[in-house]
Amino acid sequence: MRAIVFNTPGNYAVVERSPIPPGYGDVMVRVEAAGLCGTDFRINKGTSPAKFPVVLGHEFAGVIDEIGPGVKNFVVGDRVSVDPNIVDCAECAACRRGQPHLCDNLIALGVDIDGGFAQYCRVPSRQIYKLPGQMDIEEGAMVEPVSCCLHGLDLLDLRAGERVVIIGGGFIGLVLLQLCLEAGASRVILSDPSPVKRAVALELGAVEAVEPERLHSLTKAEFTDGADVVVEAVGRTETVEQALKLPRKGGRILIFGVAPKGAPVNFSPYDIFSRELSIIGSFINPFTFSRSIEIIASGRLKLKQLVTHRLSLDEIAAGLNPAPDMIKGMVLPQRAASERRR
Ligand SMILES: [Zn+2]
C-alpha cells in the first residue's frame, strides 16, 4: 500500500509498504477520506508533538477490508469512521476520576501511531463507528472534528437566545457557528481575515462576518454590553487576548484553538475577577462521537461545502502548506496521482 511517512517535522515522503495485519481486536480499514487538520500542520512545523516516524491523519473514514480475531460487532464491507483517541489505561488519576480523555497515557492514531494518510490503517475495533448508509464518506471523515466541537459546545452550556462571537472562520469556527445556531444562539458574529471564509460564515447564518480588527467595535455596537459567549478558534496569542476582551460581565470564553505550547498571553486578572469571566478549555471528544454521527446524518450541518481542497497522497505537499482560503483539505488515499482535481 501507499502511505505518507513523516520522519521528522517537514520531512515526509510517500512510500510503498506492506500494511500491518490486524491483530486481536483490530480491523483493517481501507481509508477512503482523511481530513487535514491544524494539528497535522503543527506537527509538520514541529510546534506540536508526534511520535516519529509516523503516518499522520487522525480524521478518517473508510471501509473494513479485513477483520482480526476477537472482533464481534463488525464485518468486512462495513463503512466506518474512526475515533483516533485511544485510552488504554484506567490507572491514571484522570481515568479514575471518569475523565478518560484527559488520560496521562492517551495515544492517538495519526499522531503517536500510524493514522489515515495511507491506503490502509489498522485500527482497534472499539475505535470505530458504523456510518449510516446514506452518509457520504467525506462526511464520515469529518465526524471526528465535529465530535470535538460538540464537546466544546457541551462545556459552554450555551442557552437559547445567547449572543456569540466566534474568532476564526476555519473549519472548526464554521462548524461551531452552525452548532451554536442549532443550540439556539440568537446572533453569531464571526471574524476572519479571509473574505472567502467570511462569505461562507454569512451563508451559514452568521449575522455579521468581519475582519478581526473590526470585531471589538462591532461587538459593542451589536451587543452593547459584550457577547454572552466568545469562542476562540484560531490558536494564536493575539486572538486569545482579543477573546478575553469581548464578553459581557459574567460571560464565558471557550479556548478551542490550539496555541503553541508554552506561548504566553497578556491579560488582566483584575478583569477576570471583577467581570466574573469564565475561561473554558476544550480538549478532544469524550463520548461525543455517536452524537456527531447523529447530527451529521440529520443533514442539518453543512459540511460538504466546507471541503475546499481534495488531494491525492502525492498532492499532500499542497495541503500541508495551506492556502489562506483552505477550509477543509481532504486527502483521498485511493486516488491515483494522475487523477487530478475534481
Ligand atoms: Zn489514564
mmCIF file of C-alpha atoms and ligand atoms in Angstrom:
data_model
loop_
_atom_site.group_PDB
_atom_site.id
_atom_site.type_symbol
_atom_site.label_atom_id
_atom_site.label_comp_id
_atom_site.label_asym_id
_atom_site.label_seq_id
_atom_site.Cartn_x
_atom_site.Cartn_y
_atom_site.Cartn_z
ATOM 1 C CA MET A 1 0.000 0.000 0.000
ATOM 2 C CA ARG A 2 0.983 3.647 -0.274
ATOM 3 C CA ALA A 3 1.374 5.831 2.807
ATOM 4 C CA ILE A 4 2.889 9.189 3.690
ATOM 5 C CA VAL A 5 5.509 8.617 6.339
ATOM 6 C CA PHE A 6 6.684 11.598 8.378
ATOM 7 C CA ASN A 7 10.223 11.059 9.626
ATOM 8 C CA THR A 8 10.749 14.421 11.315
ATOM 9 C CA PRO A 9 8.866 17.739 11.102
ATOM 10 C CA GLY A 10 8.830 18.896 7.489
ATOM 11 C CA ASN A 11 10.398 15.674 6.257
ATOM 12 C CA TYR A 12 7.909 13.281 4.705
ATOM 13 C CA ALA A 13 7.594 11.033 1.700
ATOM 14 C CA VAL A 14 5.057 8.816 0.017
ATOM 15 C CA VAL A 15 6.330 5.263 0.396
ATOM 16 C CA GLU A 16 5.192 1.814 -0.669
ATOM 17 C CA ARG A 17 4.951 -0.546 2.307
ATOM 18 C CA SER A 18 3.045 -3.616 3.498
ATOM 19 C CA PRO A 19 0.130 -2.877 5.804
ATOM 20 C CA ILE A 20 0.460 -4.251 9.343
ATOM 21 C CA PRO A 21 -2.113 -7.078 9.506
ATOM 22 C CA PRO A 22 -4.876 -6.687 12.110
ATOM 23 C CA GLY A 23 -4.080 -8.253 15.484
ATOM 24 C CA TYR A 24 -6.552 -9.403 18.128
ATOM 25 C CA GLY A 25 -9.480 -6.976 18.275
ATOM 26 C CA ASP A 26 -8.285 -4.972 15.267
ATOM 27 C CA VAL A 27 -9.769 -4.295 11.878
ATOM 28 C CA MET A 28 -8.080 -3.135 8.703
ATOM 29 C CA VAL A 29 -9.706 -0.007 7.319
ATOM 30 C CA ARG A 30 -9.308 0.878 3.646
ATOM 31 C CA VAL A 31 -9.074 4.646 4.032
ATOM 32 C CA GLU A 32 -11.388 6.476 1.628
ATOM 33 C CA ALA A 33 -11.088 10.010 3.049
ATOM 34 C CA ALA A 34 -8.837 11.638 5.641
ATOM 35 C CA GLY A 35 -9.130 15.286 6.651
ATOM 36 C CA LEU A 36 -6.194 17.639 7.074
ATOM 37 C CA CYS A 37 -6.271 19.351 10.446
ATOM 38 C CA GLY A 38 -4.381 22.164 12.139
ATOM 39 C CA THR A 39 -2.678 19.510 14.255
ATOM 40 C CA ASP A 40 -1.144 17.996 11.101
ATOM 41 C CA PHE A 41 0.186 21.419 10.086
ATOM 42 C CA ARG A 42 1.618 21.979 13.567
ATOM 43 C CA ILE A 43 3.262 18.543 13.687
ATOM 44 C CA ASN A 44 4.743 19.200 10.266
ATOM 45 C CA LYS A 45 6.110 22.535 11.504
ATOM 46 C CA GLY A 46 7.445 20.985 14.699
ATOM 47 C CA THR A 47 5.232 23.007 17.062
ATOM 48 C CA SER A 48 3.098 20.037 18.122
ATOM 49 C CA PRO A 49 4.474 16.682 19.299
ATOM 50 C CA ALA A 50 4.240 13.361 17.460
ATOM 51 C CA LYS A 51 5.983 10.026 17.700
ATOM 52 C CA PHE A 52 8.169 9.831 14.592
ATOM 53 C CA PRO A 53 8.341 8.062 12.230
ATOM 54 C CA VAL A 54 4.579 8.088 11.844
ATOM 55 C CA VAL A 55 1.789 8.228 9.300
ATOM 56 C CA LEU A 56 -0.284 11.305 10.182
ATOM 57 C CA GLY A 57 -4.043 11.672 9.642
ATOM 58 C CA HIS A 58 -6.421 11.383 12.595
ATOM 59 C CA GLU A 59 -9.724 12.368 10.924
ATOM 60 C CA PHE A 60 -10.631 9.500 8.658
ATOM 61 C CA ALA A 61 -13.255 7.099 7.407
ATOM 62 C CA GLY A 62 -13.273 4.101 5.133
ATOM 63 C CA VAL A 63 -14.392 0.535 4.599
ATOM 64 C CA ILE A 64 -13.424 -2.515 6.648
ATOM 65 C CA ASP A 65 -11.211 -4.684 4.482
ATOM 66 C CA GLU A 66 -10.177 -7.369 6.956
ATOM 67 C CA ILE A 67 -11.189 -8.446 10.454
ATOM 68 C CA GLY A 68 -8.783 -9.625 13.133
ATOM 69 C CA PRO A 69 -9.611 -12.337 15.675
ATOM 70 C CA GLY A 70 -11.928 -11.342 18.523
ATOM 71 C CA VAL A 71 -13.845 -8.649 16.619
ATOM 72 C CA LYS A 72 -17.550 -9.183 17.271
ATOM 73 C CA ASN A 73 -19.609 -6.288 16.012
ATOM 74 C CA PHE A 74 -18.226 -5.506 12.574
ATOM 75 C CA VAL A 75 -17.913 -7.294 9.254
ATOM 76 C CA VAL A 76 -15.865 -6.818 6.109
ATOM 77 C CA GLY A 77 -17.518 -4.129 3.993
ATOM 78 C CA ASP A 78 -18.802 -2.005 6.880
ATOM 79 C CA ARG A 79 -18.339 1.725 6.287
ATOM 80 C CA VAL A 80 -16.830 3.240 9.413
ATOM 81 C CA SER A 81 -15.475 6.396 10.945
ATOM 82 C CA VAL A 82 -12.505 6.190 13.290
ATOM 83 C CA ASP A 83 -12.185 7.799 16.708
ATOM 84 C CA PRO A 84 -8.410 8.258 16.818
ATOM 85 C CA ASN A 85 -8.095 8.866 20.563
ATOM 86 C CA ILE A 86 -7.175 5.612 22.297
ATOM 87 C CA VAL A 87 -7.349 5.312 26.069
ATOM 88 C CA ASP A 88 -5.936 2.017 27.217
ATOM 89 C CA CYS A 89 -5.120 2.895 30.797
ATOM 90 C CA ALA A 90 -7.792 3.083 33.518
ATOM 91 C CA GLU A 91 -4.997 3.630 36.058
ATOM 92 C CA CYS A 92 -4.071 7.310 35.948
ATOM 93 C CA ALA A 93 -5.814 9.851 38.168
ATOM 94 C CA ALA A 94 -7.857 11.313 35.268
ATOM 95 C CA CYS A 95 -9.105 7.891 34.153
ATOM 96 C CA ARG A 96 -10.062 7.026 37.733
ATOM 97 C CA ARG A 97 -11.883 10.326 38.032
ATOM 98 C CA GLY A 98 -14.005 9.412 34.995
ATOM 99 C CA GLN A 99 -12.277 11.766 32.540
ATOM 100 C CA PRO A 100 -10.544 9.304 30.209
ATOM 101 C CA HIS A 101 -9.984 11.947 27.503
ATOM 102 C CA LEU A 102 -7.565 13.639 29.918
ATOM 103 C CA CYS A 103 -5.678 10.360 30.427
ATOM 104 C CA ASP A 104 -1.933 10.690 31.058
ATOM 105 C CA ASN A 105 -1.370 7.813 28.660
ATOM 106 C CA LEU A 106 -3.658 8.863 25.812
ATOM 107 C CA ILE A 107 -2.367 7.868 22.396
ATOM 108 C CA ALA A 108 -3.789 8.951 19.075
ATOM 109 C CA LEU A 109 -3.878 7.307 15.678
ATOM 110 C CA GLY A 110 -2.180 9.659 13.250
ATOM 111 C CA VAL A 111 -0.058 11.273 15.978
ATOM 112 C CA ASP A 112 1.527 8.568 18.127
ATOM 113 C CA ILE A 113 0.785 5.567 15.924
ATOM 114 C CA ASP A 114 0.116 5.254 12.188
ATOM 115 C CA GLY A 115 -3.039 7.017 11.003
ATOM 116 C CA GLY A 116 -5.083 7.724 7.933
ATOM 117 C CA PHE A 117 -2.808 9.321 5.342
ATOM 118 C CA ALA A 118 -2.360 5.855 3.854
ATOM 119 C CA GLN A 119 -4.390 3.447 1.762
ATOM 120 C CA TYR A 120 -4.922 1.157 4.761
ATOM 121 C CA CYS A 121 -4.845 1.613 8.517
ATOM 122 C CA ARG A 122 -5.020 -0.925 11.319
ATOM 123 C CA VAL A 123 -7.492 0.208 13.977
ATOM 124 C CA PRO A 124 -8.754 -1.350 17.229
ATOM 125 C CA SER A 125 -12.424 -2.188 16.677
ATOM 126 C CA ARG A 126 -13.500 -0.237 19.764
ATOM 127 C CA GLN A 127 -12.342 2.925 17.990
ATOM 128 C CA ILE A 128 -14.652 2.502 15.002
ATOM 129 C CA TYR A 129 -18.251 3.575 14.495
ATOM 130 C CA LYS A 130 -20.532 2.364 11.702
ATOM 131 C CA LEU A 131 -21.747 5.066 9.352
ATOM 132 C CA PRO A 132 -25.390 5.265 8.274
ATOM 133 C CA GLY A 133 -25.824 4.027 4.711
ATOM 134 C CA GLN A 134 -26.627 7.411 3.233
ATOM 135 C CA MET A 135 -23.695 9.231 4.814
ATOM 136 C CA ASP A 136 -21.035 10.426 2.438
ATOM 137 C CA ILE A 137 -17.588 9.042 3.234
ATOM 138 C CA GLU A 138 -16.073 12.555 3.408
ATOM 139 C CA GLU A 139 -18.721 13.425 5.980
ATOM 140 C CA GLY A 140 -17.603 10.265 7.757
ATOM 141 C CA ALA A 141 -14.080 11.685 7.876
ATOM 142 C CA MET A 142 -15.464 14.862 9.471
ATOM 143 C CA VAL A 143 -17.155 13.031 12.357
ATOM 144 C CA GLU A 144 -14.010 13.445 14.483
ATOM 145 C CA PRO A 145 -13.606 17.240 14.263
ATOM 146 C CA VAL A 146 -17.371 17.683 14.678
ATOM 147 C CA SER A 147 -17.254 15.446 17.777
ATOM 148 C CA CYS A 148 -14.591 17.765 19.237
ATOM 149 C CA CYS A 149 -16.840 20.769 18.512
ATOM 150 C CA LEU A 150 -19.729 19.018 20.278
ATOM 151 C CA HIS A 151 -17.573 18.623 23.383
ATOM 152 C CA GLY A 152 -16.791 22.351 23.271
ATOM 153 C CA LEU A 153 -20.488 23.138 22.914
ATOM 154 C CA ASP A 154 -21.294 20.865 25.874
ATOM 155 C CA LEU A 155 -18.728 22.659 28.032
ATOM 156 C CA LEU A 156 -20.109 26.058 27.008
ATOM 157 C CA ASP A 157 -23.586 25.085 28.159
ATOM 158 C CA LEU A 158 -24.994 27.504 25.590
ATOM 159 C CA ARG A 159 -28.516 28.732 26.259
ATOM 160 C CA ALA A 160 -31.134 29.649 23.697
ATOM 161 C CA GLY A 161 -31.053 33.368 22.994
ATOM 162 C CA GLU A 162 -27.381 33.885 23.783
ATOM 163 C CA ARG A 163 -25.152 36.085 21.632
ATOM 164 C CA VAL A 164 -21.950 34.540 20.375
ATOM 165 C CA VAL A 165 -18.697 35.807 18.886
ATOM 166 C CA ILE A 166 -16.512 33.294 17.062
ATOM 167 C CA ILE A 167 -12.928 34.290 16.323
ATOM 168 C CA GLY A 168 -11.700 32.265 13.349
ATOM 169 C CA GLY A 169 -13.596 31.087 10.280
ATOM 170 C CA GLY A 170 -11.672 27.878 9.614
ATOM 171 C CA PHE A 171 -13.446 24.528 9.588
ATOM 172 C CA ILE A 172 -13.806 24.493 13.383
ATOM 173 C CA GLY A 173 -15.130 28.052 13.586
ATOM 174 C CA LEU A 174 -17.630 27.366 10.812
ATOM 175 C CA VAL A 175 -18.838 24.131 12.439
ATOM 176 C CA LEU A 176 -19.145 25.802 15.848
ATOM 177 C CA LEU A 177 -21.088 28.611 14.174
ATOM 178 C CA GLN A 178 -23.626 26.066 12.909
ATOM 179 C CA LEU A 179 -23.753 24.177 16.206
ATOM 180 C CA CYS A 180 -24.284 27.380 18.222
ATOM 181 C CA LEU A 181 -27.197 28.303 15.953
ATOM 182 C CA GLU A 182 -28.578 24.753 16.295
ATOM 183 C CA ALA A 183 -28.313 25.120 20.059
ATOM 184 C CA GLY A 184 -30.341 28.323 19.985
ATOM 185 C CA ALA A 185 -27.849 31.185 19.782
ATOM 186 C CA SER A 186 -29.741 34.336 18.796
ATOM 187 C CA ARG A 187 -26.914 36.033 16.911
ATOM 188 C CA VAL A 188 -23.430 34.905 15.957
ATOM 189 C CA ILE A 189 -20.711 37.298 14.795
ATOM 190 C CA LEU A 190 -17.623 35.712 13.242
ATOM 191 C CA SER A 191 -14.244 37.231 12.443
ATOM 192 C CA ASP A 192 -11.626 36.081 9.965
ATOM 193 C CA PRO A 193 -9.096 37.853 7.735
ATOM 194 C CA SER A 194 -10.186 35.787 4.707
ATOM 195 C CA PRO A 195 -13.081 37.273 2.671
ATOM 196 C CA VAL A 196 -13.840 33.777 1.338
ATOM 197 C CA LYS A 197 -14.326 32.395 4.848
ATOM 198 C CA ARG A 198 -16.362 35.439 5.868
ATOM 199 C CA ALA A 199 -18.680 34.862 2.913
ATOM 200 C CA VAL A 200 -19.170 31.229 3.940
ATOM 201 C CA ALA A 201 -19.898 32.328 7.527
ATOM 202 C CA LEU A 202 -22.647 34.657 6.302
ATOM 203 C CA GLU A 203 -24.096 31.877 4.148
ATOM 204 C CA LEU A 204 -24.168 29.609 7.190
ATOM 205 C CA GLY A 205 -26.120 32.089 9.268
ATOM 206 C CA ALA A 206 -23.672 34.469 10.932
ATOM 207 C CA VAL A 207 -25.374 37.841 11.433
ATOM 208 C CA GLU A 208 -22.066 39.584 10.652
ATOM 209 C CA ALA A 209 -18.671 38.391 9.444
ATOM 210 C CA VAL A 210 -15.859 40.895 9.812
ATOM 211 C CA GLU A 211 -12.123 41.397 9.699
ATOM 212 C CA PRO A 212 -10.530 40.789 13.108
ATOM 213 C CA GLU A 213 -9.676 44.487 13.654
ATOM 214 C CA ARG A 214 -13.345 45.425 13.416
ATOM 215 C CA LEU A 215 -14.553 42.878 15.923
ATOM 216 C CA HIS A 216 -14.328 44.933 19.090
ATOM 217 C CA SER A 217 -16.329 47.941 17.888
ATOM 218 C CA LEU A 218 -18.849 45.716 16.117
ATOM 219 C CA THR A 219 -19.434 43.567 19.191
ATOM 220 C CA LYS A 220 -20.082 46.740 21.207
ATOM 221 C CA ALA A 221 -22.430 48.085 18.532
ATOM 222 C CA GLU A 222 -24.388 44.859 18.125
ATOM 223 C CA PHE A 223 -24.473 43.559 21.680
ATOM 224 C CA THR A 224 -23.868 46.818 23.670
ATOM 225 C CA ASP A 225 -22.657 45.031 26.798
ATOM 226 C CA GLY A 226 -20.481 42.452 25.019
ATOM 227 C CA ALA A 227 -21.054 38.846 23.949
ATOM 228 C CA ASP A 228 -22.505 36.169 26.201
ATOM 229 C CA VAL A 229 -20.025 33.728 24.757
ATOM 230 C CA VAL A 230 -16.756 34.150 22.861
ATOM 231 C CA VAL A 231 -15.217 31.201 21.042
ATOM 232 C CA GLU A 232 -11.514 31.371 20.191
ATOM 233 C CA ALA A 233 -10.990 29.065 17.203
ATOM 234 C CA VAL A 234 -7.611 30.235 15.930
ATOM 235 C CA GLY A 235 -4.960 29.335 18.491
ATOM 236 C CA ARG A 236 -2.817 32.474 18.462
ATOM 237 C CA THR A 237 -1.889 34.544 21.490
ATOM 238 C CA GLU A 238 -3.278 37.734 19.858
ATOM 239 C CA THR A 239 -6.671 36.167 19.221
ATOM 240 C CA VAL A 240 -6.827 34.739 22.737
ATOM 241 C CA GLU A 241 -6.078 38.220 24.105
ATOM 242 C CA GLN A 242 -8.816 39.625 21.880
ATOM 243 C CA ALA A 243 -11.251 36.920 23.027
ATOM 244 C CA LEU A 244 -10.724 37.909 26.659
ATOM 245 C CA LYS A 245 -11.845 41.482 25.911
ATOM 246 C CA LEU A 246 -15.149 40.713 24.194
ATOM 247 C CA PRO A 247 -17.505 39.046 26.690
ATOM 248 C CA ARG A 248 -20.125 40.815 28.750
ATOM 249 C CA LYS A 249 -19.815 40.777 32.535
ATOM 250 C CA GLY A 250 -20.317 37.195 33.635
ATOM 251 C CA GLY A 251 -19.596 35.912 30.102
ATOM 252 C CA ARG A 252 -17.690 32.811 29.020
ATOM 253 C CA ILE A 253 -14.701 32.304 26.749
ATOM 254 C CA LEU A 254 -14.108 28.959 25.072
ATOM 255 C CA ILE A 255 -10.473 28.273 24.216
ATOM 256 C CA PHE A 256 -10.806 25.864 21.285
ATOM 257 C CA GLY A 257 -7.910 26.891 19.052
ATOM 258 C CA VAL A 258 -4.572 25.255 19.790
ATOM 259 C CA ALA A 259 -1.932 27.854 20.642
ATOM 260 C CA PRO A 260 1.754 26.895 20.514
ATOM 261 C CA LYS A 261 2.769 25.061 23.683
ATOM 262 C CA GLY A 262 4.263 27.482 26.195
ATOM 263 C CA ALA A 263 3.071 30.618 24.366
ATOM 264 C CA PRO A 264 2.118 33.238 26.972
ATOM 265 C CA VAL A 265 -0.903 35.527 26.893
ATOM 266 C CA ASN A 266 -1.292 39.002 28.451
ATOM 267 C CA PHE A 267 -4.480 39.586 30.328
ATOM 268 C CA SER A 268 -5.691 41.427 33.368
ATOM 269 C CA PRO A 269 -6.544 39.097 36.239
ATOM 270 C CA TYR A 270 -8.481 42.018 37.713
ATOM 271 C CA ASP A 271 -10.802 41.955 34.669
ATOM 272 C CA ILE A 272 -11.418 38.220 35.055
ATOM 273 C CA PHE A 273 -12.176 38.826 38.750
ATOM 274 C CA SER A 274 -14.244 41.978 38.556
ATOM 275 C CA ARG A 275 -16.140 40.988 35.401
ATOM 276 C CA GLU A 276 -16.542 37.415 36.661
ATOM 277 C CA LEU A 277 -15.429 35.843 33.383
ATOM 278 C CA SER A 278 -15.162 32.080 32.855
ATOM 279 C CA ILE A 279 -12.360 30.724 30.679
ATOM 280 C CA ILE A 280 -13.133 27.224 29.446
ATOM 281 C CA GLY A 281 -10.711 24.831 27.762
ATOM 282 C CA SER A 282 -11.975 22.108 25.443
ATOM 283 C CA PHE A 283 -9.851 19.047 24.656
ATOM 284 C CA ILE A 284 -10.783 16.337 22.145
ATOM 285 C CA ASN A 285 -14.053 14.416 22.089
ATOM 286 C CA PRO A 286 -15.124 12.399 25.142
ATOM 287 C CA PHE A 287 -18.295 10.394 24.410
ATOM 288 C CA THR A 288 -19.444 12.697 21.600
ATOM 289 C CA PHE A 289 -18.648 10.505 18.576
ATOM 290 C CA SER A 290 -22.097 8.876 18.291
ATOM 291 C CA ARG A 291 -23.832 12.238 18.633
ATOM 292 C CA SER A 292 -21.565 13.640 15.955
ATOM 293 C CA ILE A 293 -22.684 10.884 13.564
ATOM 294 C CA GLU A 294 -26.305 11.592 14.506
ATOM 295 C CA ILE A 295 -26.170 15.324 13.876
ATOM 296 C CA ILE A 296 -24.304 14.874 10.591
ATOM 297 C CA ALA A 297 -26.789 12.189 9.481
ATOM 298 C CA SER A 298 -29.644 14.584 10.262
ATOM 299 C CA GLY A 299 -28.391 16.745 7.384
ATOM 300 C CA ARG A 300 -28.556 19.917 9.451
ATOM 301 C CA LEU A 301 -24.824 20.672 9.284
ATOM 302 C CA LYS A 302 -23.396 21.954 6.023
ATOM 303 C CA LEU A 303 -20.088 20.109 5.854
ATOM 304 C CA LYS A 304 -19.537 19.115 2.236
ATOM 305 C CA GLN A 305 -19.308 22.741 1.135
ATOM 306 C CA LEU A 306 -16.505 23.257 3.667
ATOM 307 C CA VAL A 307 -14.290 20.797 1.785
ATOM 308 C CA THR A 308 -12.369 23.253 -0.376
ATOM 309 C CA HIS A 309 -9.435 21.053 -1.423
ATOM 310 C CA ARG A 310 -9.181 17.382 -2.379
ATOM 311 C CA LEU A 311 -5.729 15.833 -2.618
ATOM 312 C CA SER A 312 -4.159 12.515 -3.504
ATOM 313 C CA LEU A 313 -1.328 11.268 -1.272
ATOM 314 C CA ASP A 314 1.145 12.731 -3.755
ATOM 315 C CA GLU A 315 -0.505 16.133 -3.701
ATOM 316 C CA ILE A 316 -0.379 16.461 0.063
ATOM 317 C CA ALA A 317 2.514 18.919 -0.070
ATOM 318 C CA ALA A 318 -0.013 21.495 -1.231
ATOM 319 C CA GLY A 319 -2.267 20.558 1.661
ATOM 320 C CA LEU A 320 0.466 20.884 4.249
ATOM 321 C CA ASN A 321 1.128 24.465 3.204
ATOM 322 C CA PRO A 322 -2.487 25.505 3.318
ATOM 323 C CA ALA A 323 -3.701 28.332 1.132
ATOM 324 C CA PRO A 324 -5.337 31.080 3.236
ATOM 325 C CA ASP A 325 -8.713 30.110 1.793
ATOM 326 C CA MET A 326 -8.461 26.390 2.570
ATOM 327 C CA ILE A 327 -11.269 25.464 4.942
ATOM 328 C CA LYS A 328 -11.033 21.668 4.947
ATOM 329 C CA GLY A 329 -8.484 19.786 2.883
ATOM 330 C CA MET A 330 -9.458 16.175 2.255
ATOM 331 C CA VAL A 331 -6.853 13.553 1.449
ATOM 332 C CA LEU A 332 -8.214 10.778 -0.762
ATOM 333 C CA PRO A 333 -5.649 7.974 -0.377
ATOM 334 C CA GLN A 334 -7.204 5.711 -3.018
ATOM 335 C CA ARG A 335 -6.999 8.429 -5.654
ATOM 336 C CA ALA A 336 -4.169 7.942 -8.109
ATOM 337 C CA ALA A 337 -1.648 10.738 -8.504
ATOM 338 C CA SER A 338 -2.602 11.172 -12.154
ATOM 339 C CA GLU A 339 -6.278 11.696 -11.316
ATOM 340 C CA ARG A 340 -6.006 15.426 -10.714
ATOM 341 C CA ARG A 341 -8.644 17.730 -9.249
ATOM 342 C CA ARG A 342 -12.319 17.027 -9.322
HETATM 343 ZN ZN ZN B 1 -5.417 7.138 32.118
#
